[in-house]
C-alpha positions as MATLAB code, in Angstrom:
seq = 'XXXXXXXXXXXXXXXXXXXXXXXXXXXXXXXXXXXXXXXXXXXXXXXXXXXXXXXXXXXXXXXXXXXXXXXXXXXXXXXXXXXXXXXXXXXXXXXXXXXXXXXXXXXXXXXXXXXXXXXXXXXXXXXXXXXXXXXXXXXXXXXXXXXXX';
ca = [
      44.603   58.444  129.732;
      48.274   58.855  129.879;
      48.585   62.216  130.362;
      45.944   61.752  132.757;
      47.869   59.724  134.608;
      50.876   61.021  134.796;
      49.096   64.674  135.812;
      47.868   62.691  138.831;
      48.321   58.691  140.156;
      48.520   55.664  137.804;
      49.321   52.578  139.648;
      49.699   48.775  137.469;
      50.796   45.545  138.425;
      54.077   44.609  136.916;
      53.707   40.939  136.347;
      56.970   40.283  134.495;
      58.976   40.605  137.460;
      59.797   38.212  140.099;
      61.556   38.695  143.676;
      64.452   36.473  144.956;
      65.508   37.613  148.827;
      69.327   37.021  149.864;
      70.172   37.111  152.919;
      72.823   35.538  155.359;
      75.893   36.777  156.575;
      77.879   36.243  153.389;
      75.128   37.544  151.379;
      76.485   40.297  150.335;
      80.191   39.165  149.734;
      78.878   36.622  147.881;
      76.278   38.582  145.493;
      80.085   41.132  145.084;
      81.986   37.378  143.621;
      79.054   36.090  141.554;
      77.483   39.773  139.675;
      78.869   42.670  137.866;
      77.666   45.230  140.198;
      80.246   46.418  143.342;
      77.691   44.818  145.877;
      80.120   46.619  148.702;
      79.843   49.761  147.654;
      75.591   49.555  148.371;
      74.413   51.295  150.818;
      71.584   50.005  153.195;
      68.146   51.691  151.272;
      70.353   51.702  147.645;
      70.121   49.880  144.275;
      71.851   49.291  141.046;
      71.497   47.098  138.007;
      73.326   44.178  137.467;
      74.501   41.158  135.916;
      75.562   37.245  135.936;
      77.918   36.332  133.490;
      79.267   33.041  132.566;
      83.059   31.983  132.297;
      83.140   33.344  128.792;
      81.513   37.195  129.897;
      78.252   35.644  128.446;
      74.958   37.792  130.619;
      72.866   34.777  132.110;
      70.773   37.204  133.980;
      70.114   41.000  133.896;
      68.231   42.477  137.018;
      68.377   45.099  139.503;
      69.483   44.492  143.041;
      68.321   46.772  146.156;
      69.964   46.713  149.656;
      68.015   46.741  152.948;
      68.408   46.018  156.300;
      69.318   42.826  156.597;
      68.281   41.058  152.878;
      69.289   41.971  149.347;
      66.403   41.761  146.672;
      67.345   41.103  143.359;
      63.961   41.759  140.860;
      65.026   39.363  138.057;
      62.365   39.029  135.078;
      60.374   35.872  135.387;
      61.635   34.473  132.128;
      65.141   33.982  134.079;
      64.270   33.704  137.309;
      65.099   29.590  137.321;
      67.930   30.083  135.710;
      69.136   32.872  138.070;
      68.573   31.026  141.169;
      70.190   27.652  139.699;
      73.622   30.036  138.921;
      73.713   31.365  142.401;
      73.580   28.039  144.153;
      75.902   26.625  141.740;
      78.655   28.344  143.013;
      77.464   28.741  146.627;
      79.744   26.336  148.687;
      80.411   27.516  152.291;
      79.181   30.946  152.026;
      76.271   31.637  154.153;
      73.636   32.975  151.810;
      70.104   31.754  151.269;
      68.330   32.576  148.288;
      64.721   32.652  148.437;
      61.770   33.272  146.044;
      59.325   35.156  147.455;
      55.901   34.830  145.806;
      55.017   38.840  145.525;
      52.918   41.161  143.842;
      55.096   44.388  142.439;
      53.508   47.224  141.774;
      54.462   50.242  139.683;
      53.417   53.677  140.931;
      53.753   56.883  138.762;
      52.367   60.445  138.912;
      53.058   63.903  140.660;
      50.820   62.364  143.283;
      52.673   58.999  143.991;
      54.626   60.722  147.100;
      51.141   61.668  148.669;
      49.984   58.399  148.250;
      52.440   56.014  149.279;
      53.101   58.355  152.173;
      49.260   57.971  152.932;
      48.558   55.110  152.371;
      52.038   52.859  153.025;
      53.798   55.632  155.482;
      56.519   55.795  153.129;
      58.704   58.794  152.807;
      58.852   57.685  148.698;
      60.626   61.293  148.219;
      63.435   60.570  150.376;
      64.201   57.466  148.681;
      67.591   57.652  145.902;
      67.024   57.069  143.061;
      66.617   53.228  142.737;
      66.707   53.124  146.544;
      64.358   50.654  148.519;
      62.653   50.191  152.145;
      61.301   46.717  153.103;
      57.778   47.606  154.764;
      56.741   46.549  158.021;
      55.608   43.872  159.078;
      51.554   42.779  159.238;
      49.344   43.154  155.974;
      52.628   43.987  153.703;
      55.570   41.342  154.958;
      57.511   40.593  152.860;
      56.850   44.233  150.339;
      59.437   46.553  148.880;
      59.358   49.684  148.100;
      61.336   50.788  145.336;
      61.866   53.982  143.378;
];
């Protein structure tokens, strides 16, 4: 079935994963102070993995972060999604940032067809994507979806 799969189109539901939107016009200054990852250096459509520590260089959270238009999506693993969210307002004082969990269903495509499909089926240009890059989909039956590679 594997092989199968990755011959053609597999497609699963990744249920370990939650999404947490950031947005605001200090977003991304503020996600650059508060994670390990050089937020400024993200380009609108890019994504990189990183971390919260606490004072003592202790990871709180491990997660990837993706840059789009006007939000940054950070896919944190359920398990430490609370605890994510509660570290990022912690420190939030005048910054204009809003964090917000967005209830979302991510899906993992795979395959030599996955290009041909989202491209079908989503009008996503999935090969033109970096590598970790992401597109926010259009409004109507998929507000609110990412796209990510």
């Amino acid at each position: 079935e594997l092989k199968a799969a990755c011959e053609s189109l597999a497609i699963g539901l990744d249920d370990t994963l939650s999404l947490l939107a950031v947005s605001g016009p200090d977003a991304g200054r503020y996600l650059h102070s508060r994670t390990t990852q050089d937020i400024n250096a993200l380009q609108e459509g890019e994504g990189a993995y990183a971390a919260i520590l606490d004072k003592g260089a202790h990871v709180l959270s491990y997660f990837s972060i993706h840059q789009t238009e006007d939000v940054y999506w950070l896919l944190i693993p359920k398990a430490a999604e609370a605890a994510t969210l509660a570290e990022l307002e912690k420190y939030r004082i005048v910054e204009q940032a809003t964090f917000t969990p967005r209830a979302s269903y991510i899906y993992r495509v795979s395959g030599v067809e996955a290009s041909a499909y989202m491209q079908q089926t989503l009008g996503v240009a999935y090969d033109n994507l970096p590598e970790m890059g992401a597109i926010q989909l259009p409004m109507g039956q998929w507000a609110d979806s990412l796209v990510i590679r």
